[in-house]
Coordinates of C-alpha atoms in Angstrom, one line a residue:
M221 CA 107.0 92.7 119.9
A222 CA 109.4 90.2 118.5
Q223 CA 112.2 91.2 116.2
S224 CA 115.7 90.3 114.8
S225 CA 118.2 93.1 114.6
K226 CA 121.9 93.9 114.5
P227 CA 123.4 93.1 117.8
D228 CA 125.1 96.0 119.7
N229 CA 127.7 93.6 121.1
L230 CA 131.0 92.4 119.5
L231 CA 130.6 89.7 116.9
F232 CA 132.7 86.7 117.3
T233 CA 133.3 84.4 114.3
K234 CA 134.2 80.7 113.9
A235 CA 137.8 81.8 113.5
S236 CA 137.6 83.8 116.7
I237 CA 136.4 80.7 118.5
A238 CA 138.9 78.5 116.9
K239 CA 141.7 80.9 117.9
Y240 CA 140.6 81.1 121.6
L241 CA 140.0 77.3 121.8
K242 CA 143.6 76.8 120.7
K243 CA 144.9 79.1 123.4
A244 CA 142.5 77.7 126.0
N245 CA 143.9 74.2 125.4
K246 CA 147.2 75.5 126.6
D247 CA 146.1 78.1 129.3
P248 CA 142.4 77.5 130.1
M249 CA 142.0 80.1 132.7
T250 CA 143.6 83.1 131.0
A251 CA 142.2 82.3 127.5
I252 CA 138.6 81.8 128.6
L253 CA 138.5 84.7 130.9
K254 CA 139.9 87.0 128.2
S255 CA 137.4 85.6 125.7
Y256 CA 134.5 86.7 127.9
E257 CA 135.7 90.4 127.7
V258 CA 136.9 90.4 124.1
S259 CA 133.5 88.8 122.9
G260 CA 131.7 91.8 124.4
Y261 CA 130.4 89.8 127.6
N262 CA 128.9 87.1 125.5
Y263 CA 128.2 84.5 128.2
L264 CA 128.1 81.7 125.5
V265 CA 131.7 82.0 124.4
P266 CA 133.5 81.2 127.6
Y267 CA 130.9 78.5 128.4
H268 CA 131.5 77.0 124.9
L269 CA 135.2 77.2 125.3
S270 CA 135.0 75.5 128.6
L271 CA 133.1 72.7 127.3
Q272 CA 135.3 72.1 124.3
C273 CA 138.6 72.8 125.9
K274 CA 140.9 69.6 125.9
V275 CA 143.6 69.5 128.6
D276 CA 145.7 66.8 130.0
S277 CA 143.9 65.3 133.0
A278 CA 147.3 64.4 134.5
N279 CA 148.3 68.0 134.5
N280 CA 146.6 69.2 137.8
A281 CA 146.9 72.9 137.3
L282 CA 145.5 72.9 133.8
Y283 CA 142.7 70.3 134.6
F284 CA 141.7 72.4 137.6
A285 CA 141.8 75.6 135.7
R286 CA 139.6 74.2 133.1
K287 CA 137.2 72.7 135.6
T288 CA 137.0 76.0 137.4
M289 CA 136.1 77.8 134.1
L290 CA 133.4 75.2 133.2
T291 CA 131.7 75.2 136.6
T292 CA 131.9 79.0 136.7
F293 CA 130.5 79.8 133.3
S294 CA 127.9 77.0 133.5
S295 CA 126.5 78.8 136.5
F296 CA 126.5 82.2 134.6
V297 CA 124.5 80.7 131.8
G298 CA 122.1 79.1 134.2
D299 CA 123.1 75.7 133.3
V300 CA 123.3 74.6 137.0
K301 CA 122.5 71.0 136.3
D302 CA 125.7 70.3 134.2
N303 CA 127.5 72.4 136.6
E304 CA 126.7 70.2 139.4
T305 CA 127.4 67.0 137.6
S306 CA 130.8 68.3 136.6
Y307 CA 131.7 69.8 139.9
I308 CA 134.8 68.5 141.7
N309 CA 135.8 70.5 144.7
S310 CA 139.2 69.5 146.0
R311 CA 138.8 71.6 149.2
H312 CA 136.1 69.4 150.8
W313 CA 135.9 65.6 151.3
E314 CA 132.6 65.5 153.2
T315 CA 130.6 62.5 152.0
D316 CA 127.8 60.5 153.4
I317 CA 127.1 62.7 156.4
R318 CA 124.4 61.0 158.5
E319 CA 121.5 62.2 160.7
D320 CA 122.6 63.0 164.2
S321 CA 119.6 62.6 166.7
N322 CA 121.3 65.2 169.0
Y323 CA 120.6 68.0 166.3
T324 CA 117.3 69.4 165.2
A325 CA 116.9 70.8 161.6
L326 CA 115.6 74.5 162.0
D327 CA 114.4 76.8 159.3
A328 CA 117.7 78.7 158.3
I329 CA 116.2 82.2 157.8
V330 CA 114.3 82.0 161.2
E331 CA 117.3 81.0 163.0
I332 CA 119.7 83.4 161.5
I333 CA 117.3 86.3 162.3
S334 CA 117.4 85.0 165.9
I335 CA 121.2 84.9 165.8
A336 CA 121.2 88.4 164.4
R337 CA 119.5 89.9 167.3
T338 CA 122.6 89.4 169.5
H339 CA 125.5 89.9 167.0
Q340 CA 126.9 92.9 165.4
V341 CA 128.5 91.2 162.5
I342 CA 127.4 88.2 160.6
M343 CA 129.7 86.6 158.0
I344 CA 128.1 84.3 155.4
N345 CA 130.2 82.6 152.6
E346 CA 129.3 81.0 149.2
S347 CA 130.6 78.7 146.6
H348 CA 131.5 80.8 143.8
I349 CA 129.9 78.5 141.3
D350 CA 126.6 78.0 143.2
P351 CA 124.0 80.7 142.8
R352 CA 121.8 79.3 145.6
G353 CA 123.9 81.1 148.2
R354 CA 123.2 84.3 146.5
L355 CA 119.5 83.6 146.4
F356 CA 119.5 82.7 150.0
L357 CA 121.1 86.0 151.1
S358 CA 118.7 87.9 148.8
N359 CA 115.8 86.3 150.7
L360 CA 117.4 87.0 154.1
L361 CA 118.3 90.6 153.5
P362 CA 114.8 92.1 154.2
K363 CA 114.7 90.6 157.6
L364 CA 118.2 91.6 158.3
K365 CA 117.3 95.1 157.5
A366 CA 114.5 94.9 159.8
E367 CA 117.0 93.9 162.5
G368 CA 119.1 97.0 162.0
F369 CA 121.8 95.8 159.7
T370 CA 122.9 98.5 157.4
Y371 CA 126.2 97.5 155.8
L372 CA 126.8 94.8 153.2
F373 CA 130.5 93.8 152.5
M374 CA 131.0 92.1 149.3
E375 CA 134.1 90.2 148.3
G376 CA 133.0 90.1 144.6
L377 CA 132.3 93.8 144.2
R378 CA 135.2 95.8 142.6
E379 CA 133.8 99.4 142.3
D380 CA 132.7 102.2 144.7
D381 CA 129.9 103.8 142.6
I382 CA 127.5 100.9 142.8
N383 CA 125.4 102.6 145.5
E384 CA 124.7 105.7 143.4
R385 CA 123.8 103.8 140.2
G386 CA 121.8 101.0 142.0
F387 CA 122.6 98.2 139.9
P388 CA 125.7 96.3 138.7
L389 CA 127.4 96.4 135.4
Q390 CA 129.8 93.7 133.7
T391 CA 132.5 95.9 134.9
S392 CA 131.5 95.9 138.7
G393 CA 133.3 92.7 139.3
F394 CA 133.5 89.2 137.9
Y395 CA 131.2 86.9 139.9
T396 CA 128.8 89.9 140.1
S397 CA 128.0 89.1 136.4
E398 CA 126.3 86.0 137.4
P399 CA 122.6 87.0 137.3
M400 CA 121.7 85.9 140.9
F401 CA 124.7 87.9 142.1
G402 CA 123.6 90.9 140.2
D403 CA 120.1 90.7 141.5
L404 CA 121.5 90.4 145.0
I405 CA 123.1 93.6 144.6
R406 CA 120.1 95.4 143.3
K407 CA 117.9 94.1 146.1
A408 CA 120.4 95.1 148.7
I409 CA 120.6 98.7 147.4
Q410 CA 116.7 99.1 147.1
L411 CA 116.5 97.9 150.7
G412 CA 118.9 100.7 151.8
F413 CA 121.9 98.6 152.5
K414 CA 125.3 100.4 151.9
L415 CA 127.5 98.1 149.8
I416 CA 131.3 98.1 150.5
P417 CA 133.8 96.4 148.4
Y418 CA 136.6 95.0 150.7
D419 CA 138.8 92.8 148.4
C420 CA 142.0 93.8 146.9
Y421 CA 140.8 95.5 143.9
K422 CA 142.4 98.9 143.9
A423 CA 145.8 97.5 144.7
P424 CA 146.9 94.0 144.3
C425 CA 147.7 91.7 147.4
N426 CA 150.5 89.6 146.6
T427 CA 150.2 86.8 149.2
V428 CA 147.3 85.0 150.9
P429 CA 148.0 86.6 154.3
E430 CA 148.3 90.1 152.8
R431 CA 144.7 89.6 151.2
E432 CA 143.3 88.2 154.5
Q433 CA 144.7 91.2 156.4
H434 CA 143.5 93.6 153.8
Q435 CA 139.9 92.2 153.9
A436 CA 139.7 92.3 157.6
K437 CA 141.1 95.8 157.8
I438 CA 138.7 97.4 155.5
I439 CA 135.7 95.9 157.4
Y440 CA 137.2 96.9 160.7
E441 CA 138.1 100.5 159.5
T442 CA 134.7 101.0 158.1
L443 CA 133.0 100.0 161.4
Q444 CA 135.2 102.1 163.3
Q445 CA 133.6 105.1 161.6
D446 CA 130.2 103.8 162.6
P447 CA 130.8 101.8 165.6
D448 CA 127.0 100.9 166.4
A449 CA 126.5 99.8 162.9
K450 CA 125.4 96.1 162.2
A451 CA 127.0 94.4 159.2
I452 CA 126.9 91.5 157.0
V453 CA 130.0 90.3 155.3
F454 CA 129.6 88.0 152.1
A455 CA 132.6 86.1 151.4
G456 CA 133.9 83.2 149.3
H457 CA 134.7 79.9 150.8
G458 CA 137.4 79.8 153.6
H459 CA 137.7 83.6 154.3
I460 CA 135.1 83.2 157.1
N461 CA 137.2 80.4 158.8
K462 CA 137.8 81.5 162.4
D463 CA 140.5 79.0 163.0
P464 CA 143.5 80.8 164.8
E465 CA 146.0 78.6 163.1
K466 CA 144.7 79.3 159.6
N467 CA 144.4 83.1 160.5
W468 CA 142.0 83.9 157.7
M469 CA 139.9 87.0 157.3
A470 CA 137.2 86.2 160.0
H471 CA 139.9 85.5 162.8
R472 CA 142.0 88.6 161.7
F473 CA 138.9 90.8 161.9
K474 CA 138.1 89.5 165.4
I475 CA 141.6 90.1 166.7
L476 CA 141.6 93.8 165.0
S477 CA 138.0 94.7 166.3
G478 CA 137.4 92.6 169.4
I479 CA 134.0 91.7 167.8
D480 CA 133.3 88.0 167.4
P481 CA 131.4 87.6 164.0
F482 CA 128.9 84.8 163.7
C483 CA 130.1 82.9 160.7
I484 CA 127.7 80.7 158.5
N485 CA 129.0 78.2 155.9
Q486 CA 126.9 77.7 152.9
S487 CA 129.9 76.6 150.5
I488 CA 129.8 73.0 150.7
N489 CA 126.4 72.2 149.4
S490 CA 127.2 71.0 145.9
E491 CA 125.1 68.0 145.0
A492 CA 127.6 66.4 142.6
P493 CA 129.6 64.7 145.3
Q494 CA 126.4 63.9 147.2
L495 CA 127.4 66.1 150.1
F496 CA 124.7 65.8 153.0
H497 CA 122.9 63.4 150.8
H498 CA 121.3 61.6 153.8
L499 CA 120.4 65.0 155.3
R500 CA 118.9 66.6 152.4
K501 CA 116.3 64.0 151.6
H502 CA 114.6 64.9 155.0
I503 CA 114.2 68.6 154.3
D504 CA 112.4 71.0 151.9
K505 CA 113.9 74.3 153.0
P506 CA 117.4 75.6 153.9
V507 CA 118.1 74.5 157.4
I508 CA 120.5 74.9 160.2
Y509 CA 121.1 72.0 162.7
K510 CA 121.1 72.8 166.3
N511 CA 121.4 71.1 169.6
L512 CA 118.3 72.4 171.4
K513 CA 119.8 71.3 174.8
T514 CA 123.2 72.9 174.5
N515 CA 122.3 75.6 171.9
D516 CA 125.2 74.3 169.8
Y517 CA 125.1 74.4 165.9
R518 CA 126.2 71.3 163.9
E519 CA 129.0 72.9 161.8
L520 CA 129.6 69.8 159.3
S521 CA 132.8 71.0 157.6
K522 CA 136.2 69.4 158.2
V523 CA 137.8 72.4 156.6
N524 CA 136.5 75.6 158.0
M525 CA 136.0 76.5 161.8
V526 CA 132.7 78.4 161.5
D527 CA 129.6 78.8 163.8
A528 CA 127.0 77.1 161.6
T529 CA 126.3 75.4 158.4
I530 CA 123.4 75.8 156.0
V531 CA 122.1 72.6 154.4
F532 CA 119.9 73.1 151.1
P533 CA 117.2 70.6 150.2
D534 CA 117.6 68.7 146.9
T535 CA 117.1 70.7 143.9
K536 CA 114.0 69.9 142.0
W537 CA 114.5 69.9 138.2
I538 CA 112.1 71.3 135.5
D539 CA 112.3 69.0 132.4
N540 CA 115.4 67.4 134.0
K541 CA 117.3 70.5 132.9
Y542 CA 116.3 73.7 134.9
A543 CA 116.5 74.4 138.7
T544 CA 113.2 75.6 140.1
W545 CA 114.9 77.9 142.5
L546 CA 116.7 79.5 139.4
L547 CA 113.7 80.1 137.3
H548 CA 111.2 80.9 140.0
S549 CA 112.9 83.5 142.2
G550 CA 110.4 86.2 141.6
T551 CA 106.8 86.9 142.3
K552 CA 105.3 87.6 138.7
S553 CA 104.8 84.6 136.3
Y554 CA 105.8 84.6 132.7
T555 CA 105.7 81.9 130.0
I556 CA 108.6 81.7 127.6
N557 CA 107.4 80.3 124.4
L558 CA 110.2 80.0 121.7
S559 CA 110.2 77.4 118.9
G560 CA 112.8 76.8 116.2
A561 CA 115.9 74.9 115.3
H562 CA 118.1 78.0 115.5
Y563 CA 117.2 78.6 119.1
K564 CA 118.8 75.3 120.1
G565 CA 121.8 76.0 122.4
T566 CA 121.4 79.8 122.2
L567 CA 121.2 82.0 125.2
L568 CA 118.0 83.8 126.5
S569 CA 119.0 86.8 128.7
I570 CA 116.5 88.6 130.6
L571 CA 117.5 92.2 131.3
K572 CA 116.0 95.2 133.1
C573 CA 114.9 97.7 130.3
N574 CA 116.4 100.9 132.0
E575 CA 119.7 99.2 132.4
F576 CA 119.9 97.8 129.0
D577 CA 118.8 101.0 127.5
Q578 CA 121.4 102.9 129.4
F579 CA 124.3 100.5 129.2
G580 CA 123.7 98.0 126.5
I581 CA 126.2 94.9 126.7
L582 CA 127.3 96.2 130.0
A583 CA 124.1 95.4 131.6
V584 CA 123.9 92.3 133.7
P585 CA 120.8 90.0 133.2
V586 CA 118.4 89.0 136.0
L587 CA 118.2 85.5 134.3
N588 CA 120.2 83.5 131.8
M589 CA 119.0 80.2 130.4
I590 CA 120.2 78.0 127.7
L591 CA 117.3 77.4 125.0
Q592 CA 116.2 74.1 123.6
Q593 CA 114.8 73.8 120.1
T594 CA 111.5 74.3 121.6
T595 CA 111.4 76.1 125.1
R596 CA 108.0 76.6 126.7
Q597 CA 108.9 77.2 130.2
N598 CA 107.2 79.1 133.1
I599 CA 109.3 81.4 134.9
S600 CA 108.7 84.1 137.7
L601 CA 110.3 87.6 138.1
D602 CA 110.1 90.6 140.1
P603 CA 107.6 93.2 138.9
G604 CA 109.2 95.5 136.3
S605 CA 110.0 95.8 132.6
Y606 CA 112.3 93.5 130.8
Y607 CA 113.8 92.7 127.5
L608 CA 113.9 89.1 126.5
R609 CA 117.0 88.8 124.4
V610 CA 118.1 85.8 122.5
T611 CA 121.9 85.7 121.2
D612 CA 124.0 83.0 119.6
L613 CA 127.6 81.9 120.2
Y614 CA 128.7 84.6 117.7
G615 CA 126.9 87.4 119.4
K616 CA 124.1 87.8 117.0
E617 CA 120.8 88.8 118.1
L618 CA 118.1 86.3 117.1
Y619 CA 115.1 87.7 119.1
K620 CA 114.2 90.6 121.2
E621 CA 110.9 91.3 123.1
K622 CA 109.7 93.7 125.8
I623 CA 107.6 92.5 128.6
T624 CA 106.1 94.3 131.6
L625 CA 105.1 92.4 134.5

């Protein structure tokens, strides 16, 4: 079934785009974030504004805001190649890290499961613009569930009703609108994890220390009510830093609870600055480096004091555009076959039928990808019924098809 129909989301016009672009040139973050909501969660609008926005590179605040929006919304639309090439992360300076013969590369999932058997709390971070961290945790969750883990604390989640509904909406958080984050939530609930939002979303935290303390306190108080429970904490960047001088969330939780969490860093794996270049060329799966004689892990970060670091292999690109890990994260194959000049630069969103039928534009896709003039592409999804929905920059629905895998 293929059709064109009136879209059920809000239509933007050329005038709307021009209006928000003008605002974005002066205040990229505020204007671009607002455009996403006002356009009815049309992923293409903030992506387009981030690409077209012009700011003075000498103005560090504006330049960083624009770069943050570009890398964020590139990941939201599945444009992870352009995302990588544009990414400059000022928090990390690691480059040209070499092999160390004292350390052996071990399968990260296998090693983490071994670690999980002797730890009550595992904290694992992510870079908010790199969906690979969410995919990795999705693949890890079934094995952690088998080891008795029942709680999943999620920094990006900003609602309490998620466990009853079973899937995210555009209003569930911000980063949770990225398709792989959304799918992480679905899979966690299906596995029986209880998801707990633990960031400052009901009342604002006005300072960094206040936020770190709030996060640690929510985790601690939840586990106080269930003292034998095993928990995973999913966080952004430095919150899992155990350095007492920094006094971030992980250290504060340790002091409050007396539990020493095992903290795993996966937030410094962007390929754009060629981090771990010499390490990645020797691996074909995510790994953790361990000294088998001392049982110490190679941490690798100059910024965060954590217990171990995951290193991802080099991404394999399809047609020099799409990441294989992004398009092939499921078990059922399907071939996208769309051709026409009007498709170039539009967005294909693949959505769960039951979610879109209930919530329309509030539904979070399981996959987004920018289309070419001709897109013939093999993908894989989990079994289920989906809508393939193509929309343009102005919110017009160009194509819709239902498929069952």
